PDB file of C-alpha atoms in Angstrom:
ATOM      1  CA  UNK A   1      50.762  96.364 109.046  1.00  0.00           C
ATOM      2  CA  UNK A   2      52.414  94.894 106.080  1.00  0.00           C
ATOM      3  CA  UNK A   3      56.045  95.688 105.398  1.00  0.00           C
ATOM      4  CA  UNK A   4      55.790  97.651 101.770  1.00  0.00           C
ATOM      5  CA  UNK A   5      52.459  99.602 101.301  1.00  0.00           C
ATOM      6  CA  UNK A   6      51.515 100.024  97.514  1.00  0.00           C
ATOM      7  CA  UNK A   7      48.416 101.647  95.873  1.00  0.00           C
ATOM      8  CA  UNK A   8      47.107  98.840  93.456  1.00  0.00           C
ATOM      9  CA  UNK A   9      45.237 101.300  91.728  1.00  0.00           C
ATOM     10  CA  UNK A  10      43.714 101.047  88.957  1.00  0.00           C
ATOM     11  CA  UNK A  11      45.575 104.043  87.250  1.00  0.00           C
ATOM     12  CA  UNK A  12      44.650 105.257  83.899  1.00  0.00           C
ATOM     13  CA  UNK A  13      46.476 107.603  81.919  1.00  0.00           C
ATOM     14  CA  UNK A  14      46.801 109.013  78.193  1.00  0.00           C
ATOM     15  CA  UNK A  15      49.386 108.062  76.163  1.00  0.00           C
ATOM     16  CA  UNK A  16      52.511 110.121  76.426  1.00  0.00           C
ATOM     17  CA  UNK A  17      51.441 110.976  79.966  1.00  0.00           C
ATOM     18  CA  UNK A  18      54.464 110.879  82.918  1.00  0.00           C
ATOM     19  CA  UNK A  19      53.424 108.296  85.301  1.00  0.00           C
ATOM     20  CA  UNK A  20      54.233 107.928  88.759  1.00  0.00           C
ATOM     21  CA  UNK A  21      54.226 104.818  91.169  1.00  0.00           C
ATOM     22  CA  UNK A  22      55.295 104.887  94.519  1.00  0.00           C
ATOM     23  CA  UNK A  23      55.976 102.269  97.729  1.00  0.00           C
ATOM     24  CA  UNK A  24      56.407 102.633 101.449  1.00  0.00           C
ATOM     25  CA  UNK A  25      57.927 100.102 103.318  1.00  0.00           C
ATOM     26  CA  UNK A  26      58.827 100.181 107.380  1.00  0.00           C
ATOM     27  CA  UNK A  27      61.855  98.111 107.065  1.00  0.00           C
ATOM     28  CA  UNK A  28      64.758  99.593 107.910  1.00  0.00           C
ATOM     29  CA  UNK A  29      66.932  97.053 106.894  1.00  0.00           C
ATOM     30  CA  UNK A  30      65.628  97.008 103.189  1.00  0.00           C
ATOM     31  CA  UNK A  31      68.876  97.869 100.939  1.00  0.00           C
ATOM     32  CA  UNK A  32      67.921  96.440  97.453  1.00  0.00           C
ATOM     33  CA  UNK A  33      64.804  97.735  95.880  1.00  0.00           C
ATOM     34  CA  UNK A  34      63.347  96.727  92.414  1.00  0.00           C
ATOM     35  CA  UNK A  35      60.736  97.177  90.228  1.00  0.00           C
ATOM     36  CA  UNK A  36      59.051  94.668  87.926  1.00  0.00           C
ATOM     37  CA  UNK A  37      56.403  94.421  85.533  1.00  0.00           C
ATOM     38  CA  UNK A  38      53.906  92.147  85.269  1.00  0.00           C
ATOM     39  CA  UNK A  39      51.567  91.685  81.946  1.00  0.00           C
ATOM     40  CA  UNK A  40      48.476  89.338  82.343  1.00  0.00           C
ATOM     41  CA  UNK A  41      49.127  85.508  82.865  1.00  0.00           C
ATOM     42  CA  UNK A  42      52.791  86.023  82.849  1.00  0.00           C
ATOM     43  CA  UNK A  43      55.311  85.928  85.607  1.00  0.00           C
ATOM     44  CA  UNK A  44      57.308  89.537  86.824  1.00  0.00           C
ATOM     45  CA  UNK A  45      59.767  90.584  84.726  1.00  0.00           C
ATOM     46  CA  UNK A  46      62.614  92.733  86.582  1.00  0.00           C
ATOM     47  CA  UNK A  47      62.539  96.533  84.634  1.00  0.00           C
ATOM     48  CA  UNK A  48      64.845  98.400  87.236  1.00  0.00           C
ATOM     49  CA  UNK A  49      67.021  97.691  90.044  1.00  0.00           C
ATOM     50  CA  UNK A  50      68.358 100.069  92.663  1.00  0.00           C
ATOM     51  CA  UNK A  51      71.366  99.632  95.701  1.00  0.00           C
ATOM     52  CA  UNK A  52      70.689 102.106  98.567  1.00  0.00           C
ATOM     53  CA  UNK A  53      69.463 105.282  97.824  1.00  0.00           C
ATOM     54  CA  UNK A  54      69.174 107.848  94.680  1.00  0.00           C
ATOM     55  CA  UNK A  55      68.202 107.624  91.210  1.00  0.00           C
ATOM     56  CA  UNK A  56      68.243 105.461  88.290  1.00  0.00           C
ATOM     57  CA  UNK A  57      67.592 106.036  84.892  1.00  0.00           C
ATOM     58  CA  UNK A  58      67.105 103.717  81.941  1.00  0.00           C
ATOM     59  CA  UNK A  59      65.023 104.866  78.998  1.00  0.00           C
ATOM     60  CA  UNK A  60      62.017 106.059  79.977  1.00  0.00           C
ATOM     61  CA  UNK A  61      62.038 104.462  83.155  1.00  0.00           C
ATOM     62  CA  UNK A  62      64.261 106.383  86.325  1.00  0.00           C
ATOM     63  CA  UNK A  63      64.108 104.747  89.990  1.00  0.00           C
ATOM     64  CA  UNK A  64      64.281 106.826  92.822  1.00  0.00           C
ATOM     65  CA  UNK A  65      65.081 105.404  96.634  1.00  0.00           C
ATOM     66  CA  UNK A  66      64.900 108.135  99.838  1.00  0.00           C
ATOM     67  CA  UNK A  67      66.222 105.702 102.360  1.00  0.00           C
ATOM     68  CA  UNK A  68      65.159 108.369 104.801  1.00  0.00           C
ATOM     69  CA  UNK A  69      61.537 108.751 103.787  1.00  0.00           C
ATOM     70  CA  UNK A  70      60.929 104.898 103.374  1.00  0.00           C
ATOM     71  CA  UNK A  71      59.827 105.505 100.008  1.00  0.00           C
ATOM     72  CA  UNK A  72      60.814 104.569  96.376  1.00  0.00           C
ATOM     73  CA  UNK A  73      59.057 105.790  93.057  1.00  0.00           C
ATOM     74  CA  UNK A  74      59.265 104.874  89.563  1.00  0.00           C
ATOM     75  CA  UNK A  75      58.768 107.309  87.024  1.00  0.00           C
ATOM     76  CA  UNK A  76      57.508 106.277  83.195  1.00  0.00           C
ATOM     77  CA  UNK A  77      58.062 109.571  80.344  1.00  0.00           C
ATOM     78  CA  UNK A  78      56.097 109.066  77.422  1.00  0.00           C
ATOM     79  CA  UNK A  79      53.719 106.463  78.482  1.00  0.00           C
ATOM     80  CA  UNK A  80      52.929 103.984  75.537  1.00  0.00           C
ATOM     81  CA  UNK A  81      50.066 101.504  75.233  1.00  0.00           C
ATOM     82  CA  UNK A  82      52.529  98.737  76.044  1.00  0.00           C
ATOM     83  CA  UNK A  83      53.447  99.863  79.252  1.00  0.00           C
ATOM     84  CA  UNK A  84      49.699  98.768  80.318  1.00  0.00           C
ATOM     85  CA  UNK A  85      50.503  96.112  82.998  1.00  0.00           C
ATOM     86  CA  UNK A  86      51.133  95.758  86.873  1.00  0.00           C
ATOM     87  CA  UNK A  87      53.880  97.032  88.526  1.00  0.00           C
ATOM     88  CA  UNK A  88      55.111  95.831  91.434  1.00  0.00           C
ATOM     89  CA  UNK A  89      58.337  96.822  93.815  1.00  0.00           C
ATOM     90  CA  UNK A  90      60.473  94.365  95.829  1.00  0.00           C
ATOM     91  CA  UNK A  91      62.846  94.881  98.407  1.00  0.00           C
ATOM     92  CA  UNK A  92      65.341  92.827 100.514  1.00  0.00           C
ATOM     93  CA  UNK A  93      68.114  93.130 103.360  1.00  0.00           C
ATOM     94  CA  UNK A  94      71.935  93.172 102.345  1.00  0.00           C
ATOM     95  CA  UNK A  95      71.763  89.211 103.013  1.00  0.00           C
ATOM     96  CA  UNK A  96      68.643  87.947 102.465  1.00  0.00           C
ATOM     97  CA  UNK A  97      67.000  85.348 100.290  1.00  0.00           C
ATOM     98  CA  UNK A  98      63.724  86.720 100.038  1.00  0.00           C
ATOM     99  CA  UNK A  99      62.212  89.682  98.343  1.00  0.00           C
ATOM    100  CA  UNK A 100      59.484  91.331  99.873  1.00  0.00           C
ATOM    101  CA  UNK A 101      56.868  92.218  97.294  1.00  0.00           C
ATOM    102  CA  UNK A 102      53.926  95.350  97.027  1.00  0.00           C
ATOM    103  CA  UNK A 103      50.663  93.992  96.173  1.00  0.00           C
ATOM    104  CA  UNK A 104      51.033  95.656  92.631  1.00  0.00           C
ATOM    105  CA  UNK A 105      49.581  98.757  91.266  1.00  0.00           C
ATOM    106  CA  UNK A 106      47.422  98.315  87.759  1.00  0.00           C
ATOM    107  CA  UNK A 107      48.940 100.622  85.002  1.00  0.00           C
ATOM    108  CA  UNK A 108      46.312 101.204  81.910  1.00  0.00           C
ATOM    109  CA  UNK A 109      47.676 103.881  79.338  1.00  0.00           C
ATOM    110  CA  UNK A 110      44.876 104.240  76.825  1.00  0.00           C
ATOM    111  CA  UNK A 111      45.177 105.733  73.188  1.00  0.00           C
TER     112      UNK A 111
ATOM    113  CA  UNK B   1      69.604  81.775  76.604  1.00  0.00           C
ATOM    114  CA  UNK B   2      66.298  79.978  77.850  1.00  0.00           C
ATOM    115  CA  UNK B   3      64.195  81.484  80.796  1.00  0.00           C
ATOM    116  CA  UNK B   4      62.967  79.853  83.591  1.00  0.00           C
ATOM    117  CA  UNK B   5      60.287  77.362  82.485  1.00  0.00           C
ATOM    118  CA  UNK B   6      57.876  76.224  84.914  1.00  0.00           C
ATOM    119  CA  UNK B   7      55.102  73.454  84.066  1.00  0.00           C
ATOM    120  CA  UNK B   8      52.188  72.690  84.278  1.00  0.00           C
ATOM    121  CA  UNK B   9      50.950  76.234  83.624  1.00  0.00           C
ATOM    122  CA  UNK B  10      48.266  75.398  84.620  1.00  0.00           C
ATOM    123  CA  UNK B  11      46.427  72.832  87.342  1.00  0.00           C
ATOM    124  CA  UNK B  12      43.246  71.819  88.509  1.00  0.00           C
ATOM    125  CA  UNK B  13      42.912  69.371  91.299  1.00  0.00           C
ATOM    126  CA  UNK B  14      40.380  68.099  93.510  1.00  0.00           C
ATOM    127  CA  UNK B  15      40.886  69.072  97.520  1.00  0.00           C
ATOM    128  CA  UNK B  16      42.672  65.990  99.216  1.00  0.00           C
ATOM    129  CA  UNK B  17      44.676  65.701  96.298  1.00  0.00           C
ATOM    130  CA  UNK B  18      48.518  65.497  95.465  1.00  0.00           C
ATOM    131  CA  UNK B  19      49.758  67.948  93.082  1.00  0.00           C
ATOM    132  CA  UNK B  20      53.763  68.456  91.604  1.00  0.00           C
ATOM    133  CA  UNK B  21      54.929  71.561  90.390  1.00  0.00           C
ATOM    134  CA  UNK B  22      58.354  71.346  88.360  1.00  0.00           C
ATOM    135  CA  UNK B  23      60.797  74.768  87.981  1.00  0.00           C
ATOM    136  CA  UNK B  24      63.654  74.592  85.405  1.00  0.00           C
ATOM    137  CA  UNK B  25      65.647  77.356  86.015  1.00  0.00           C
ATOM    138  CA  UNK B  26      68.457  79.773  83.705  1.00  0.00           C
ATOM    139  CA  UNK B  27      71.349  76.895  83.109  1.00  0.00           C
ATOM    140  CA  UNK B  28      74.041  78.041  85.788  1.00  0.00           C
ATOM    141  CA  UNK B  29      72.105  80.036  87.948  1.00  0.00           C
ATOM    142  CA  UNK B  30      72.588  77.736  91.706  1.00  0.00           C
ATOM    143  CA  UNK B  31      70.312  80.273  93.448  1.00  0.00           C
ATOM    144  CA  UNK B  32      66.669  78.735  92.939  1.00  0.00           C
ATOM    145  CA  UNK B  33      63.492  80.717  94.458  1.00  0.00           C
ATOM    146  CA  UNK B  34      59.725  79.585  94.805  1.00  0.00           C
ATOM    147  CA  UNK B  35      57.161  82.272  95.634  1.00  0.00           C
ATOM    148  CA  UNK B  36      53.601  82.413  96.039  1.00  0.00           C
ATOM    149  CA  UNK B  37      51.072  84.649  95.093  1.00  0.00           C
ATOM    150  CA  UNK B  38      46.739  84.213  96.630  1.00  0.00           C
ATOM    151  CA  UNK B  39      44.143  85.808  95.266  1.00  0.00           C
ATOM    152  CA  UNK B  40      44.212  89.088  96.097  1.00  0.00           C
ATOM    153  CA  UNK B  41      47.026  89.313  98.139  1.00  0.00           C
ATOM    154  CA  UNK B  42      51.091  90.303  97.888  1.00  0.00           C
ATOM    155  CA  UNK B  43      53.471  87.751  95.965  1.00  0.00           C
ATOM    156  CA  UNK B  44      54.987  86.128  98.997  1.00  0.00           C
ATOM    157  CA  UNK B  45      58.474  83.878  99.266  1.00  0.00           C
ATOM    158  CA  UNK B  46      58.394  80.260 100.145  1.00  0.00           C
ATOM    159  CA  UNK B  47      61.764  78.753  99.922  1.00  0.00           C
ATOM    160  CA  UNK B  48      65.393  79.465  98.624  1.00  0.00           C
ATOM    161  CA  UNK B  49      67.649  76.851  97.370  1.00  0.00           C
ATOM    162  CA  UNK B  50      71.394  77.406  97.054  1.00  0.00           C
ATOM    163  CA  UNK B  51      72.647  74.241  94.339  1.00  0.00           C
ATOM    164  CA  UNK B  52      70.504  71.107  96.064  1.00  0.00           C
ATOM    165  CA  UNK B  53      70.499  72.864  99.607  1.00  0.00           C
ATOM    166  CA  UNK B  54      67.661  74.327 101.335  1.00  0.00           C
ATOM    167  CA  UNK B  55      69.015  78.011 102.093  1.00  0.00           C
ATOM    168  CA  UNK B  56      65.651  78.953 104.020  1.00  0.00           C
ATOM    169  CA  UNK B  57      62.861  77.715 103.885  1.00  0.00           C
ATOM    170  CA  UNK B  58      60.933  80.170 106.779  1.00  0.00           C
ATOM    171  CA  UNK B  59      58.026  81.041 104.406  1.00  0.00           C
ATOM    172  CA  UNK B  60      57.137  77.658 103.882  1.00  0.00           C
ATOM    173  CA  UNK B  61      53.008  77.541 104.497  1.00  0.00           C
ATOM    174  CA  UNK B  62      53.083  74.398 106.941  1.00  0.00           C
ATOM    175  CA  UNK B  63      54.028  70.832 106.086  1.00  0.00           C
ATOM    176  CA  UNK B  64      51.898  69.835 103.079  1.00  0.00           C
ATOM    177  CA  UNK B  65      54.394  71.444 101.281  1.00  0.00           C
ATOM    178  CA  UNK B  66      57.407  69.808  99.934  1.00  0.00           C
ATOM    179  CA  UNK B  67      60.305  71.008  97.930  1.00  0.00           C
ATOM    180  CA  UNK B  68      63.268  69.622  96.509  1.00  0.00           C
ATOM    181  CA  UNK B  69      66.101  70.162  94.198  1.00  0.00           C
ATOM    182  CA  UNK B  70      68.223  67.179  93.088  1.00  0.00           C
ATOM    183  CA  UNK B  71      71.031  67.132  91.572  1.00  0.00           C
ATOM    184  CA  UNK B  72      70.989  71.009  91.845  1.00  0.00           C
ATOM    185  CA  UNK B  73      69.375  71.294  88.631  1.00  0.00           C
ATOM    186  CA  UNK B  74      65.689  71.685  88.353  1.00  0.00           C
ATOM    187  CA  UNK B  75      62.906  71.505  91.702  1.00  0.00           C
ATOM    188  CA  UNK B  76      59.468  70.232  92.030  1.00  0.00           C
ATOM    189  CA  UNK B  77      56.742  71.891  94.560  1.00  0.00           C
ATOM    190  CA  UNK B  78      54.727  69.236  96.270  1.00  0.00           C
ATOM    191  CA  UNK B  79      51.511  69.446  97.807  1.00  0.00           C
ATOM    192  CA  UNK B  80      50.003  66.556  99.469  1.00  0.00           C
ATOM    193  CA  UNK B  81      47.335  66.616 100.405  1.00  0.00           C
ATOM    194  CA  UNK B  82      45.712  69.959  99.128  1.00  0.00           C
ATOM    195  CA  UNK B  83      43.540  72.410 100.580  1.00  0.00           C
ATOM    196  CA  UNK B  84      41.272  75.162  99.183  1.00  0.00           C
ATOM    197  CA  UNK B  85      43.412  77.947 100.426  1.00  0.00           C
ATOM    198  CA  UNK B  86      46.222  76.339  99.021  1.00  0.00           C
ATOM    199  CA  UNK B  87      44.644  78.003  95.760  1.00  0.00           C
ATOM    200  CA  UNK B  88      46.478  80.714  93.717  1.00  0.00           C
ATOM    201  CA  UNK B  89      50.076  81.435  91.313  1.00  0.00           C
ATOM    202  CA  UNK B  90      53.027  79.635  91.930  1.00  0.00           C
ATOM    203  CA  UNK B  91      56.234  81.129  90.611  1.00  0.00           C
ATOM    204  CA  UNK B  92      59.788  80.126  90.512  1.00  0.00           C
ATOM    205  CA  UNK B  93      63.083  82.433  90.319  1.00  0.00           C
ATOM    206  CA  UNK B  94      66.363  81.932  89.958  1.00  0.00           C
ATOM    207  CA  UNK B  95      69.528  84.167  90.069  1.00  0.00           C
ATOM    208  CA  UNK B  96      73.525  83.713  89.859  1.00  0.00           C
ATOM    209  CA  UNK B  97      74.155  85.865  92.966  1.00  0.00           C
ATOM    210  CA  UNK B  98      71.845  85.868  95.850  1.00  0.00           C
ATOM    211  CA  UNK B  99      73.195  89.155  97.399  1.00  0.00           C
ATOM    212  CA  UNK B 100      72.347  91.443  95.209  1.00  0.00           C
ATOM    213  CA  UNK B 101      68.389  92.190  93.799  1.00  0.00           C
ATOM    214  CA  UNK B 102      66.781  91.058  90.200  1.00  0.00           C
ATOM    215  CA  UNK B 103      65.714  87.394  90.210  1.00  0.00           C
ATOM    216  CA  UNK B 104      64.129  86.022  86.872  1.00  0.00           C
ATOM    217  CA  UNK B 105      60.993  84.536  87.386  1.00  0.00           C
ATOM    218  CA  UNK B 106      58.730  82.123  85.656  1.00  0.00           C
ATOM    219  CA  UNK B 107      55.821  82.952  84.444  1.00  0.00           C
ATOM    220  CA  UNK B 108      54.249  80.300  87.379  1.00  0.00           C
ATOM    221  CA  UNK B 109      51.614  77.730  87.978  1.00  0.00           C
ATOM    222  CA  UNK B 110      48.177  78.538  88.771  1.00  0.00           C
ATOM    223  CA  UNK B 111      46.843  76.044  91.018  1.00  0.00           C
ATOM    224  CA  UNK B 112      43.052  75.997  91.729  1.00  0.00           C
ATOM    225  CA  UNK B 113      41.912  73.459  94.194  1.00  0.00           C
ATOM    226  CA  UNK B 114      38.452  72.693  94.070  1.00  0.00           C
TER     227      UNK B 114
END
Protein backbone atom coordinates (compact mmCIF):
# COMPACT_ATOMS: atom_id res chain seq x y z
CA UNK A 1 0.00 0.00 0.00
CA UNK A 2 1.61 3.21 -0.88
CA UNK A 3 1.95 5.90 1.76
CA UNK A 4 -0.35 8.93 0.15
CA UNK A 5 -3.30 7.64 -2.03
CA UNK A 6 -4.39 10.26 -4.74
CA UNK A 7 -7.07 10.02 -7.51
CA UNK A 8 -5.10 10.98 -10.77
CA UNK A 9 -8.19 11.60 -12.38
CA UNK A 10 -8.72 12.99 -15.18
CA UNK A 11 -11.12 15.74 -13.76
CA UNK A 12 -12.90 18.09 -15.97
CA UNK A 13 -14.73 20.98 -14.94
CA UNK A 14 -16.34 24.37 -16.34
CA UNK A 15 -14.82 27.39 -15.81
CA UNK A 16 -15.74 29.14 -12.62
CA UNK A 17 -16.52 25.72 -11.17
CA UNK A 18 -15.16 24.99 -7.24
CA UNK A 19 -12.82 22.19 -7.52
CA UNK A 20 -11.86 19.77 -5.07
CA UNK A 21 -8.69 17.47 -4.72
CA UNK A 22 -8.07 15.34 -1.99
CA UNK A 23 -5.05 12.82 -0.51
CA UNK A 24 -4.88 10.05 2.03
CA UNK A 25 -1.82 9.11 3.43
CA UNK A 26 -1.19 6.29 6.43
CA UNK A 27 1.70 8.05 7.90
CA UNK A 28 1.32 9.14 11.06
CA UNK A 29 4.30 10.94 11.33
CA UNK A 30 3.55 13.24 8.24
CA UNK A 31 3.54 17.00 9.73
CA UNK A 32 4.23 19.17 6.58
CA UNK A 33 1.85 18.84 3.73
CA UNK A 34 1.98 20.76 0.35
CA UNK A 35 0.50 21.13 -2.73
CA UNK A 36 2.09 21.82 -6.11
CA UNK A 37 1.23 22.26 -9.55
CA UNK A 38 2.54 20.84 -12.33
CA UNK A 39 1.89 22.21 -16.13
CA UNK A 40 3.15 19.90 -19.02
CA UNK A 41 7.02 19.45 -19.45
CA UNK A 42 7.71 21.58 -16.50
CA UNK A 43 8.89 20.72 -13.06
CA UNK A 44 6.25 21.22 -9.70
CA UNK A 45 5.84 24.43 -8.67
CA UNK A 46 4.91 24.73 -4.77
CA UNK A 47 1.11 26.67 -4.71
CA UNK A 48 0.35 26.02 -0.89
CA UNK A 49 2.00 24.87 2.12
CA UNK A 50 0.46 23.72 5.38
CA UNK A 51 2.14 22.88 9.24
CA UNK A 52 -0.11 20.40 11.13
CA UNK A 53 -3.57 20.64 10.79
CA UNK A 54 -6.40 23.32 9.62
CA UNK A 55 -6.86 25.59 6.86
CA UNK A 56 -5.10 27.79 4.55
CA UNK A 57 -6.20 30.27 2.33
CA UNK A 58 -4.47 32.18 -0.44
CA UNK A 59 -6.52 33.54 -3.32
CA UNK A 60 -8.51 31.17 -4.68
CA UNK A 61 -6.67 28.41 -3.39
CA UNK A 62 -7.45 27.26 0.71
CA UNK A 63 -5.58 24.00 2.13
CA UNK A 64 -7.19 21.98 4.52
CA UNK A 65 -5.21 19.16 6.82
CA UNK A 66 -7.51 16.71 9.36
CA UNK A 67 -4.54 15.14 11.01
CA UNK A 68 -7.14 12.81 12.42
CA UNK A 69 -8.76 11.64 9.22
CA UNK A 70 -5.37 11.24 7.29
CA UNK A 71 -6.64 13.45 4.75
CA UNK A 72 -5.81 16.89 3.16
CA UNK A 73 -7.86 18.74 0.34
CA UNK A 74 -7.29 21.63 -1.76
CA UNK A 75 -10.00 23.69 -2.79
CA UNK A 76 -9.83 26.01 -6.24
CA UNK A 77 -13.04 29.00 -6.36
CA UNK A 78 -13.50 30.24 -9.67
CA UNK A 79 -11.69 27.76 -11.72
CA UNK A 80 -9.91 29.48 -14.77
CA UNK A 81 -8.52 27.87 -17.92
CA UNK A 82 -5.05 28.31 -16.47
CA UNK A 83 -5.49 26.31 -13.60
CA UNK A 84 -5.54 23.21 -16.21
CA UNK A 85 -2.51 21.19 -14.94
CA UNK A 86 -1.58 18.33 -12.39
CA UNK A 87 -1.73 18.65 -8.96
CA UNK A 88 0.09 16.84 -6.77
CA UNK A 89 0.43 16.80 -2.65
CA UNK A 90 3.64 16.10 -0.67
CA UNK A 91 4.17 15.38 2.75
CA UNK A 92 7.12 14.84 5.18
CA UNK A 93 8.01 14.10 8.99
CA UNK A 94 9.09 17.09 11.35
CA UNK A 95 12.83 16.04 10.33
CA UNK A 96 12.97 14.60 7.23
CA UNK A 97 14.67 15.20 3.93
CA UNK A 98 12.31 13.70 1.73
CA UNK A 99 8.86 14.54 0.57
CA UNK A 100 6.59 11.92 -0.12
CA UNK A 101 4.66 12.65 -3.29
CA UNK A 102 0.74 11.54 -4.68
CA UNK A 103 0.89 10.26 -8.08
CA UNK A 104 -0.93 13.54 -9.26
CA UNK A 105 -4.45 14.16 -10.14
CA UNK A 106 -5.08 15.78 -13.90
CA UNK A 107 -7.05 19.13 -13.56
CA UNK A 108 -8.76 20.25 -17.12
CA UNK A 109 -11.11 23.40 -16.67
CA UNK A 110 -12.60 23.92 -20.10
CA UNK A 111 -14.28 27.22 -21.44
CA UNK B 1 16.45 35.73 -8.56
CA UNK B 2 17.21 32.66 -10.95
CA UNK B 3 15.42 29.22 -10.42
CA UNK B 4 16.85 26.07 -10.30
CA UNK B 5 18.23 25.21 -13.76
CA UNK B 6 18.78 21.75 -14.60
CA UNK B 7 20.41 20.60 -18.08
CA UNK B 8 20.22 18.71 -20.42
CA UNK B 9 16.42 18.91 -20.60
CA UNK B 10 16.45 16.49 -22.35
CA UNK B 11 18.56 12.97 -23.04
CA UNK B 12 18.62 10.11 -25.14
CA UNK B 13 21.10 7.39 -24.60
CA UNK B 14 21.72 4.02 -25.70
CA UNK B 15 21.37 1.11 -22.74
CA UNK B 16 25.02 0.41 -21.41
CA UNK B 17 25.63 3.91 -21.62
CA UNK B 18 26.97 6.73 -19.23
CA UNK B 19 24.81 9.63 -18.84
CA UNK B 20 25.46 13.15 -16.45
CA UNK B 21 22.79 15.12 -15.25
CA UNK B 22 23.88 18.69 -13.86
CA UNK B 23 21.40 20.73 -11.11
CA UNK B 24 22.21 24.43 -10.44
CA UNK B 25 20.31 25.33 -7.69
CA UNK B 26 18.69 29.05 -6.08
CA UNK B 27 22.27 30.88 -5.13
CA UNK B 28 22.32 30.31 -1.20
CA UNK B 29 20.05 27.65 -0.83
CA UNK B 30 22.75 24.61 0.92
CA UNK B 31 19.81 22.16 0.98
CA UNK B 32 20.04 20.37 -2.58
CA UNK B 33 17.32 17.54 -3.51
CA UNK B 34 17.21 15.02 -6.55
CA UNK B 35 13.95 13.17 -7.18
CA UNK B 36 12.72 10.84 -9.62
CA UNK B 37 9.71 10.43 -11.36
CA UNK B 38 8.89 6.68 -13.94
CA UNK B 39 6.42 6.50 -16.18
CA UNK B 40 3.44 6.19 -14.61
CA UNK B 41 4.33 6.13 -11.24
CA UNK B 42 4.67 8.72 -7.97
CA UNK B 43 7.64 11.38 -8.05
CA UNK B 44 9.96 9.58 -5.71
CA UNK B 45 13.23 11.09 -3.62
CA UNK B 46 16.70 9.96 -4.34
CA UNK B 47 19.17 11.88 -2.38
CA UNK B 48 19.53 15.06 -0.12
CA UNK B 49 22.58 17.09 0.06
CA UNK B 50 23.23 19.52 2.92
CA UNK B 51 26.33 22.13 1.33
CA UNK B 52 28.78 19.19 -0.34
CA UNK B 53 27.48 16.46 2.22
CA UNK B 54 25.37 13.59 1.49
CA UNK B 55 22.41 14.11 4.13
CA UNK B 56 20.65 10.73 2.95
CA UNK B 57 20.91 9.14 0.35
CA UNK B 58 18.27 5.93 1.30
CA UNK B 59 16.28 6.33 -1.98
CA UNK B 60 19.13 5.92 -4.03
CA UNK B 61 17.98 3.08 -6.87
CA UNK B 62 21.22 0.79 -6.44
CA UNK B 63 24.79 1.66 -7.34
CA UNK B 64 24.74 2.83 -10.98
CA UNK B 65 23.84 5.87 -9.57
CA UNK B 66 26.21 8.51 -8.56
CA UNK B 67 25.80 11.91 -7.09
CA UNK B 68 27.91 14.60 -6.07
CA UNK B 69 28.07 18.14 -5.04
CA UNK B 70 31.44 19.94 -5.00
CA UNK B 71 32.23 22.76 -3.73
CA UNK B 72 28.59 22.91 -2.37
CA UNK B 73 27.48 24.67 -5.32
CA UNK B 74 25.90 22.86 -8.16
CA UNK B 75 25.52 18.53 -8.45
CA UNK B 76 25.66 16.19 -11.30
CA UNK B 77 23.48 12.75 -11.42
CA UNK B 78 25.51 9.95 -12.84
CA UNK B 79 24.45 6.90 -14.36
CA UNK B 80 26.86 4.39 -15.50
CA UNK B 81 26.04 2.13 -16.99
CA UNK B 82 22.24 2.60 -17.88
CA UNK B 83 19.39 0.44 -17.93
CA UNK B 84 15.93 0.59 -19.57
CA UNK B 85 14.12 1.06 -16.34
CA UNK B 86 16.39 3.63 -15.51
CA UNK B 87 13.98 5.58 -18.01
CA UNK B 88 11.80 8.57 -16.90
CA UNK B 89 12.03 12.64 -15.28
CA UNK B 90 14.73 13.61 -13.26
CA UNK B 91 14.21 16.65 -11.08
CA UNK B 92 16.29 18.63 -8.74
CA UNK B 93 15.15 20.88 -5.60
CA UNK B 94 16.63 22.97 -3.47
CA UNK B 95 15.55 24.88 -0.28
CA UNK B 96 17.23 27.26 2.51
CA UNK B 97 15.72 25.29 5.42
CA UNK B 98 15.28 21.62 5.29
CA UNK B 99 12.77 21.44 8.24
CA UNK B 100 10.12 23.00 7.09
CA UNK B 101 8.01 22.00 3.52
CA UNK B 102 8.19 23.93 -0.09
CA UNK B 103 11.30 22.95 -2.07
CA UNK B 104 11.75 24.66 -5.60
CA UNK B 105 12.20 22.32 -8.17
CA UNK B 106 13.57 22.22 -11.64
CA UNK B 107 11.73 21.66 -14.28
CA UNK B 108 14.03 18.10 -14.67
CA UNK B 109 15.67 15.86 -17.17
CA UNK B 110 13.89 13.36 -19.08
CA UNK B 111 16.04 10.51 -19.63
CA UNK B 112 14.95 7.79 -22.14
CA UNK B 113 17.23 4.87 -22.43
CA UNK B 114 16.83 2.94 -25.38
Amino acid sequence: QKEVEQDPGPLSVPEGAIVSLNCTYSNSAFQYFMWYRQYSRKGPELLMYTYSSGNKEDGRFTAQVDKSSKYISLFIRDSQPSDSATYLCAMKGGTASKLTFGTGTRLQVTL
Amino acid sequence: EAGVTQFPSHSVIEKGQTVTLRCDPISGHDNLYWYRRVMGKEIKFLLHFVKESKQDESGMPNNRFLAERTGGTYSTLKVQPAELEDSGVYFCASSQDRTGGGYTFGSGTRLTVV
